[in-house]
Amino acid sequence: MSINKLPTQILLGTLCLWCSTAVHSGAWVPAEGDGYAKWGYAYYNSDEVFGDTLQDAEFTGINYSFYGEEGLGKNWAVFGTLLYQDLEQTTFADDNTTSSTGFGDLELGLRYQWMANPFVLATSFLIKSPNLYDDTDTLPRGNGQEDYEVKVLFGKSLNKFGYMGVEFGYRVRSSDPSDEYRYLLEYGISVNKNLYLRTKLDAIISAGNSDMADSEDMADPMDTDGSANLLLAPEFDLGKLELTAGWMFTPERSGSWGVEFTYNHDLFGEDTLRGSGYQIGLTRKY
């Protein structure tokens, strides 16, 4: 089994569903026909690394994303993320600059809510597809393999004090990179009927079962699979803090539009890039 590590800054599948009175975490499932959509612009920059196995480099990523979610009825929901990326990376050792533009990995998933009281409990299954890009590009936008992820999600309303969410998952990679443990801690609160705030700790921990774990290539991920993207090392850990402020224009209406601003910062990791970025998003609840 193998896995890959996708940069958490493009991993937008953790985007949340919210309503007019409270911000809701990913454990909640919308009613049949109800849904949520977000169109996002994200910028990420790094000129440092976690660990000592990667080349020093500067990496800049611009991502245009769409996240959609809709209730199917009977406690089921479907969700998915589509990315269009503009990436540039310069390695300092050889002063070599590469770039790449186009679609990235496509993620599609199903979520089922098992209970709503005394807390919300849900499970989800997600498939990541690499069919929208060529993984042999000089700067690939993904590892070119399918991923399969199972996740358990918990949510608890704190009434006027907001809500809390916790997620635990395991992602199986179908090729060389290591599988991944994933977890997320989240807190959100509505300041008033229009303004809400949210914070997350989003982490990926390598399962340590990469097919390249005993290979000399692990000493230089730039040589693995022809991949030059330092965000796609065969094994890595990464924890990121996200801070979000959102505004709903007409929260009392169905079909309400809103805006979000998110700042993210890489807090800890191993064998991956260290940076920060932001995202601006246009949201719609229906």
mmCIF file of C-alpha atoms in Angstrom:
data_model
loop_
_atom_site.group_PDB
_atom_site.id
_atom_site.type_symbol
_atom_site.label_atom_id
_atom_site.label_comp_id
_atom_site.label_asym_id
_atom_site.label_seq_id
_atom_site.Cartn_x
_atom_site.Cartn_y
_atom_site.Cartn_z
ATOM 1 C CA MET A 1 0.000 0.000 0.000
ATOM 2 C CA SER A 2 1.187 3.457 -0.559
ATOM 3 C CA ILE A 3 0.344 6.934 -0.128
ATOM 4 C CA ASN A 4 0.972 10.390 -1.036
ATOM 5 C CA LYS A 5 0.922 13.569 0.697
ATOM 6 C CA LEU A 6 -0.988 16.333 -0.736
ATOM 7 C CA PRO A 7 -0.343 19.853 0.475
ATOM 8 C CA THR A 8 -2.924 20.667 3.003
ATOM 9 C CA GLN A 9 -3.345 24.112 1.579
ATOM 10 C CA ILE A 10 -5.036 22.567 -1.462
ATOM 11 C CA LEU A 11 -6.871 19.988 0.472
ATOM 12 C CA LEU A 12 -10.218 21.980 0.484
ATOM 13 C CA GLY A 13 -12.408 18.961 1.190
ATOM 14 C CA THR A 14 -12.441 20.072 4.853
ATOM 15 C CA LEU A 15 -14.528 23.124 4.031
ATOM 16 C CA CYS A 16 -17.547 23.427 6.331
ATOM 17 C CA LEU A 17 -21.310 23.708 5.996
ATOM 18 C CA TRP A 18 -22.933 26.564 7.914
ATOM 19 C CA CYS A 19 -26.435 27.841 8.614
ATOM 20 C CA SER A 20 -27.983 31.157 9.714
ATOM 21 C CA THR A 21 -27.692 30.587 13.457
ATOM 22 C CA ALA A 22 -24.470 28.661 13.816
ATOM 23 C CA VAL A 23 -21.423 27.570 11.918
ATOM 24 C CA HIS A 24 -21.528 23.818 11.308
ATOM 25 C CA SER A 25 -18.631 21.423 10.951
ATOM 26 C CA GLY A 26 -18.209 18.640 8.417
ATOM 27 C CA ALA A 27 -20.119 16.104 10.545
ATOM 28 C CA TRP A 28 -23.496 17.671 9.747
ATOM 29 C CA VAL A 29 -25.382 16.433 6.683
ATOM 30 C CA PRO A 30 -27.721 18.863 4.860
ATOM 31 C CA ALA A 31 -31.367 17.990 4.274
ATOM 32 C CA GLU A 32 -32.411 16.536 0.921
ATOM 33 C CA GLY A 33 -31.986 19.167 -1.790
ATOM 34 C CA ASP A 34 -30.103 21.571 0.466
ATOM 35 C CA GLY A 35 -26.466 22.259 -0.256
ATOM 36 C CA TYR A 36 -23.382 24.410 -0.057
ATOM 37 C CA ALA A 37 -20.902 25.627 -2.657
ATOM 38 C CA LYS A 38 -17.654 27.561 -2.462
ATOM 39 C CA TRP A 39 -15.497 29.080 -5.181
ATOM 40 C CA GLY A 40 -12.043 29.899 -3.832
ATOM 41 C CA TYR A 41 -8.792 31.636 -4.731
ATOM 42 C CA ALA A 42 -5.824 30.515 -2.601
ATOM 43 C CA TYR A 43 -2.200 31.675 -2.476
ATOM 44 C CA TYR A 44 0.582 29.735 -0.746
ATOM 45 C CA ASN A 45 4.311 30.488 -0.453
ATOM 46 C CA SER A 46 7.208 28.640 1.156
ATOM 47 C CA ASP A 47 10.967 29.130 1.222
ATOM 48 C CA GLU A 48 11.681 26.786 4.162
ATOM 49 C CA VAL A 49 11.412 23.051 4.802
ATOM 50 C CA PHE A 50 10.593 20.789 7.738
ATOM 51 C CA GLY A 51 13.361 18.212 8.263
ATOM 52 C CA ASP A 52 16.669 17.769 6.438
ATOM 53 C CA THR A 53 15.864 15.398 3.552
ATOM 54 C CA LEU A 54 14.536 17.990 1.091
ATOM 55 C CA GLN A 55 16.355 20.508 -1.038
ATOM 56 C CA ASP A 56 15.980 24.135 0.018
ATOM 57 C CA ALA A 57 13.561 25.750 -2.387
ATOM 58 C CA GLU A 58 10.976 28.445 -2.879
ATOM 59 C CA PHE A 59 7.512 27.236 -3.799
ATOM 60 C CA THR A 60 4.517 29.333 -4.824
ATOM 61 C CA GLY A 61 1.091 27.869 -5.458
ATOM 62 C CA ILE A 62 -2.070 29.580 -6.671
ATOM 63 C CA ASN A 63 -5.198 27.435 -6.565
ATOM 64 C CA TYR A 64 -8.645 28.107 -7.993
ATOM 65 C CA SER A 65 -11.049 25.704 -6.346
ATOM 66 C CA PHE A 66 -14.661 24.615 -6.297
ATOM 67 C CA TYR A 67 -16.181 22.696 -3.409
ATOM 68 C CA GLY A 68 -19.761 21.459 -3.572
ATOM 69 C CA GLU A 69 -21.988 19.503 -1.195
ATOM 70 C CA GLU A 70 -25.637 18.449 -1.454
ATOM 71 C CA GLY A 71 -28.021 16.474 0.722
ATOM 72 C CA LEU A 72 -29.408 13.340 -0.915
ATOM 73 C CA GLY A 73 -31.988 12.513 1.756
ATOM 74 C CA LYS A 74 -32.070 9.768 4.382
ATOM 75 C CA ASN A 75 -28.973 11.254 6.082
ATOM 76 C CA TRP A 76 -26.751 10.977 2.977
ATOM 77 C CA ALA A 77 -24.756 13.743 1.293
ATOM 78 C CA VAL A 78 -22.425 13.881 -1.699
ATOM 79 C CA PHE A 79 -19.449 16.245 -1.846
ATOM 80 C CA GLY A 80 -16.496 16.986 -4.083
ATOM 81 C CA THR A 81 -13.545 19.291 -4.783
ATOM 82 C CA LEU A 82 -12.064 20.401 -8.117
ATOM 83 C CA LEU A 83 -8.766 22.336 -8.334
ATOM 84 C CA TYR A 84 -7.077 24.392 -11.040
ATOM 85 C CA GLN A 85 -3.464 25.154 -10.091
ATOM 86 C CA ASP A 86 -0.668 27.520 -11.081
ATOM 87 C CA LEU A 87 2.558 26.286 -9.453
ATOM 88 C CA GLU A 88 6.168 27.505 -9.518
ATOM 89 C CA GLN A 89 9.180 26.044 -7.722
ATOM 90 C CA THR A 90 12.824 27.148 -7.607
ATOM 91 C CA THR A 91 15.451 24.849 -6.071
ATOM 92 C CA PHE A 92 18.334 26.835 -4.590
ATOM 93 C CA ALA A 93 21.049 24.190 -5.065
ATOM 94 C CA ASP A 94 20.915 24.371 -8.868
ATOM 95 C CA ASP A 95 18.907 27.603 -9.258
ATOM 96 C CA ASN A 96 16.404 25.659 -11.360
ATOM 97 C CA THR A 97 12.863 27.001 -11.801
ATOM 98 C CA THR A 98 9.962 24.863 -12.975
ATOM 99 C CA SER A 99 6.269 25.662 -13.308
ATOM 100 C CA SER A 100 2.980 23.947 -14.030
ATOM 101 C CA THR A 101 -0.574 25.085 -14.774
ATOM 102 C CA GLY A 102 -3.743 23.047 -15.063
ATOM 103 C CA PHE A 103 -6.196 20.868 -13.186
ATOM 104 C CA GLY A 104 -5.091 18.944 -10.119
ATOM 105 C CA ASP A 105 -6.566 15.961 -8.304
ATOM 106 C CA LEU A 106 -10.350 15.536 -8.284
ATOM 107 C CA GLU A 107 -11.966 14.380 -5.028
ATOM 108 C CA LEU A 108 -15.489 12.905 -4.714
ATOM 109 C CA GLY A 109 -17.090 11.543 -1.580
ATOM 110 C CA LEU A 110 -20.195 10.371 0.276
ATOM 111 C CA ARG A 111 -21.050 11.127 3.897
ATOM 112 C CA TYR A 112 -23.651 9.475 6.140
ATOM 113 C CA GLN A 113 -24.910 10.914 9.426
ATOM 114 C CA TRP A 114 -25.603 8.165 11.963
ATOM 115 C CA MET A 115 -26.956 10.264 14.817
ATOM 116 C CA ALA A 116 -27.682 13.865 15.806
ATOM 117 C CA ASN A 117 -27.966 13.655 19.609
ATOM 118 C CA PRO A 118 -26.308 14.018 22.068
ATOM 119 C CA PHE A 119 -23.693 14.778 19.405
ATOM 120 C CA VAL A 120 -23.484 14.426 15.642
ATOM 121 C CA LEU A 121 -21.743 11.291 14.374
ATOM 122 C CA ALA A 122 -21.019 10.723 10.683
ATOM 123 C CA THR A 123 -18.722 8.698 8.454
ATOM 124 C CA SER A 124 -17.451 9.470 4.971
ATOM 125 C CA PHE A 125 -15.766 7.715 2.077
ATOM 126 C CA LEU A 126 -13.706 9.680 -0.462
ATOM 127 C CA ILE A 127 -11.975 8.818 -3.727
ATOM 128 C CA LYS A 128 -9.220 10.981 -5.223
ATOM 129 C CA SER A 129 -8.732 10.728 -8.988
ATOM 130 C CA PRO A 130 -5.573 11.848 -10.896
ATOM 131 C CA ASN A 131 -7.130 11.746 -14.379
ATOM 132 C CA LEU A 132 -7.055 15.490 -15.082
ATOM 133 C CA TYR A 133 -3.260 15.944 -15.338
ATOM 134 C CA ASP A 134 -0.046 14.249 -16.472
ATOM 135 C CA ASP A 135 2.074 13.085 -13.526
ATOM 136 C CA THR A 136 5.199 12.997 -15.726
ATOM 137 C CA ASP A 137 5.277 16.790 -16.015
ATOM 138 C CA THR A 138 8.469 18.481 -14.834
ATOM 139 C CA LEU A 139 6.485 19.946 -11.947
ATOM 140 C CA PRO A 140 3.574 17.498 -11.503
ATOM 141 C CA ARG A 141 0.360 18.683 -9.850
ATOM 142 C CA GLY A 142 -0.147 15.317 -8.147
ATOM 143 C CA ASN A 143 1.303 11.823 -7.762
ATOM 144 C CA GLY A 144 -0.840 10.317 -10.515
ATOM 145 C CA GLN A 145 -2.565 7.723 -8.354
ATOM 146 C CA GLU A 146 -5.943 6.988 -6.809
ATOM 147 C CA ASP A 147 -6.488 7.512 -3.078
ATOM 148 C CA TYR A 148 -9.241 6.049 -0.900
ATOM 149 C CA GLU A 149 -10.113 7.648 2.424
ATOM 150 C CA VAL A 150 -12.409 6.618 5.273
ATOM 151 C CA LYS A 151 -13.186 9.172 7.965
ATOM 152 C CA VAL A 152 -15.175 9.376 11.211
ATOM 153 C CA LEU A 153 -16.579 12.818 12.045
ATOM 154 C CA PHE A 154 -17.973 14.168 15.314
ATOM 155 C CA GLY A 155 -19.790 17.465 15.876
ATOM 156 C CA LYS A 156 -21.278 19.085 18.954
ATOM 157 C CA SER A 157 -23.357 22.246 19.152
ATOM 158 C CA LEU A 158 -22.441 24.544 22.037
ATOM 159 C CA ASN A 159 -25.531 26.678 21.354
ATOM 160 C CA LYS A 160 -24.669 30.382 21.694
ATOM 161 C CA PHE A 161 -21.015 29.417 22.265
ATOM 162 C CA GLY A 162 -20.694 27.914 18.778
ATOM 163 C CA TYR A 163 -19.747 24.337 17.940
ATOM 164 C CA MET A 164 -16.835 21.904 18.045
ATOM 165 C CA GLY A 165 -15.816 19.300 15.479
ATOM 166 C CA VAL A 166 -13.338 16.414 15.473
ATOM 167 C CA GLU A 167 -12.388 14.197 12.514
ATOM 168 C CA PHE A 168 -10.200 11.098 12.238
ATOM 169 C CA GLY A 169 -9.360 9.402 8.947
ATOM 170 C CA TYR A 170 -7.088 6.987 7.131
ATOM 171 C CA ARG A 171 -6.120 7.467 3.474
ATOM 172 C CA VAL A 172 -4.887 4.515 1.415
ATOM 173 C CA ARG A 173 -2.612 5.360 -1.518
ATOM 174 C CA SER A 174 -2.639 3.033 -4.511
ATOM 175 C CA SER A 175 0.996 3.531 -5.521
ATOM 176 C CA ASP A 176 4.413 4.148 -3.945
ATOM 177 C CA PRO A 177 3.889 6.907 -1.333
ATOM 178 C CA SER A 178 2.911 6.092 2.251
ATOM 179 C CA ASP A 179 -0.643 5.840 3.514
ATOM 180 C CA GLU A 180 -1.752 8.676 5.788
ATOM 181 C CA TYR A 181 -3.462 9.199 9.101
ATOM 182 C CA ARG A 182 -5.514 12.387 9.049
ATOM 183 C CA TYR A 183 -7.136 14.328 11.847
ATOM 184 C CA LEU A 184 -8.812 17.676 12.267
ATOM 185 C CA LEU A 185 -9.863 19.725 15.315
ATOM 186 C CA GLU A 186 -12.292 22.585 14.730
ATOM 187 C CA TYR A 187 -14.145 25.304 16.578
ATOM 188 C CA GLY A 188 -16.579 27.809 15.116
ATOM 189 C CA ILE A 189 -18.942 30.485 16.399
ATOM 190 C CA SER A 190 -21.474 32.948 15.014
ATOM 191 C CA VAL A 191 -20.705 36.456 16.249
ATOM 192 C CA ASN A 192 -24.064 37.656 14.938
ATOM 193 C CA LYS A 193 -26.471 36.564 12.202
ATOM 194 C CA ASN A 194 -24.035 37.671 9.483
ATOM 195 C CA LEU A 195 -20.499 37.214 10.880
ATOM 196 C CA TYR A 196 -18.935 33.898 11.878
ATOM 197 C CA LEU A 197 -15.430 32.813 12.890
ATOM 198 C CA ARG A 198 -13.754 29.418 12.592
ATOM 199 C CA THR A 199 -10.391 27.876 13.477
ATOM 200 C CA LYS A 200 -8.951 24.475 12.580
ATOM 201 C CA LEU A 201 -5.920 22.357 13.251
ATOM 202 C CA ASP A 202 -5.623 20.103 10.185
ATOM 203 C CA ALA A 203 -2.942 17.393 10.189
ATOM 204 C CA ILE A 204 -1.513 14.610 8.017
ATOM 205 C CA ILE A 205 0.708 11.962 9.638
ATOM 206 C CA SER A 206 2.579 9.428 7.511
ATOM 207 C CA ALA A 207 1.759 5.761 8.141
ATOM 208 C CA GLY A 208 5.417 5.017 7.339
ATOM 209 C CA ASN A 209 4.634 2.280 4.812
ATOM 210 C CA SER A 210 5.953 3.852 1.617
ATOM 211 C CA ASP A 211 7.260 1.357 -0.943
ATOM 212 C CA MET A 212 10.340 3.610 -1.108
ATOM 213 C CA ALA A 213 10.991 3.586 2.648
ATOM 214 C CA ASP A 214 14.060 1.377 2.249
ATOM 215 C CA SER A 215 15.230 3.012 -0.951
ATOM 216 C CA GLU A 216 18.085 5.473 -1.366
ATOM 217 C CA ASP A 217 15.531 7.648 -3.151
ATOM 218 C CA MET A 218 14.066 8.555 0.234
ATOM 219 C CA ALA A 219 17.169 10.657 0.815
ATOM 220 C CA ASP A 220 16.188 12.840 -2.112
ATOM 221 C CA PRO A 221 12.457 12.942 -2.945
ATOM 222 C CA MET A 222 13.361 14.945 -6.043
ATOM 223 C CA ASP A 223 14.477 11.668 -7.600
ATOM 224 C CA THR A 224 11.337 9.630 -6.881
ATOM 225 C CA ASP A 225 9.034 8.789 -9.782
ATOM 226 C CA GLY A 226 10.443 11.731 -11.694
ATOM 227 C CA SER A 227 8.486 13.972 -9.342
ATOM 228 C CA ALA A 228 10.097 17.356 -8.733
ATOM 229 C CA ASN A 229 7.243 18.755 -6.634
ATOM 230 C CA LEU A 230 8.570 19.059 -3.076
ATOM 231 C CA LEU A 231 5.015 19.004 -1.723
ATOM 232 C CA LEU A 232 4.704 15.415 -2.968
ATOM 233 C CA ALA A 233 7.389 13.650 -0.938
ATOM 234 C CA PRO A 234 6.775 9.881 -0.519
ATOM 235 C CA GLU A 235 6.481 10.235 3.274
ATOM 236 C CA PHE A 236 5.820 13.405 5.270
ATOM 237 C CA ASP A 237 3.977 14.856 8.249
ATOM 238 C CA LEU A 238 2.250 18.228 8.180
ATOM 239 C CA GLY A 239 0.088 20.170 10.626
ATOM 240 C CA LYS A 240 -1.579 23.407 9.628
ATOM 241 C CA LEU A 241 -3.505 26.073 11.512
ATOM 242 C CA GLU A 242 -6.417 27.773 9.739
ATOM 243 C CA LEU A 243 -8.173 30.961 10.849
ATOM 244 C CA THR A 244 -11.357 31.951 8.993
ATOM 245 C CA ALA A 245 -13.765 34.875 9.096
ATOM 246 C CA GLY A 246 -16.971 34.705 7.049
ATOM 247 C CA TRP A 247 -19.866 37.007 6.261
ATOM 248 C CA MET A 248 -23.331 35.932 5.090
ATOM 249 C CA PHE A 249 -25.213 38.636 3.205
ATOM 250 C CA THR A 250 -28.776 37.332 3.679
ATOM 251 C CA PRO A 251 -28.584 34.536 6.283
ATOM 252 C CA GLU A 252 -32.347 34.322 6.718
ATOM 253 C CA ARG A 253 -32.896 33.362 3.058
ATOM 254 C CA SER A 254 -32.450 30.150 1.139
ATOM 255 C CA GLY A 255 -29.859 30.748 -1.541
ATOM 256 C CA SER A 256 -27.789 33.061 0.658
ATOM 257 C CA TRP A 257 -24.432 34.261 -0.667
ATOM 258 C CA GLY A 258 -21.392 35.015 1.466
ATOM 259 C CA VAL A 259 -17.637 35.632 1.514
ATOM 260 C CA GLU A 260 -14.835 34.025 3.511
ATOM 261 C CA PHE A 261 -11.236 34.941 4.231
ATOM 262 C CA THR A 262 -8.877 32.234 5.544
ATOM 263 C CA TYR A 263 -5.282 32.522 6.723
ATOM 264 C CA ASN A 264 -3.286 29.283 7.027
ATOM 265 C CA HIS A 265 0.134 28.608 8.512
ATOM 266 C CA ASP A 266 2.161 25.379 8.621
ATOM 267 C CA LEU A 267 2.828 24.701 12.315
ATOM 268 C CA PHE A 268 4.792 21.445 12.312
ATOM 269 C CA GLY A 269 5.935 18.760 9.937
ATOM 270 C CA GLU A 270 8.649 16.498 8.620
ATOM 271 C CA ASP A 271 10.074 16.145 5.096
ATOM 272 C CA THR A 272 7.818 18.740 3.492
ATOM 273 C CA LEU A 273 7.728 22.460 2.791
ATOM 274 C CA ARG A 274 6.957 25.030 5.491
ATOM 275 C CA GLY A 275 4.970 28.092 4.525
ATOM 276 C CA SER A 276 1.774 30.077 4.853
ATOM 277 C CA GLY A 277 -0.971 31.450 2.681
ATOM 278 C CA TYR A 278 -4.499 32.747 2.435
ATOM 279 C CA GLN A 279 -7.762 32.013 0.655
ATOM 280 C CA ILE A 280 -10.622 34.239 -0.435
ATOM 281 C CA GLY A 281 -13.875 32.443 -1.161
ATOM 282 C CA LEU A 282 -17.362 33.157 -2.479
ATOM 283 C CA THR A 283 -19.936 30.922 -0.779
ATOM 284 C CA ARG A 284 -23.552 29.983 -1.403
ATOM 285 C CA LYS A 285 -25.953 28.120 0.884
ATOM 286 C CA TYR A 286 -29.172 26.793 -0.640
#
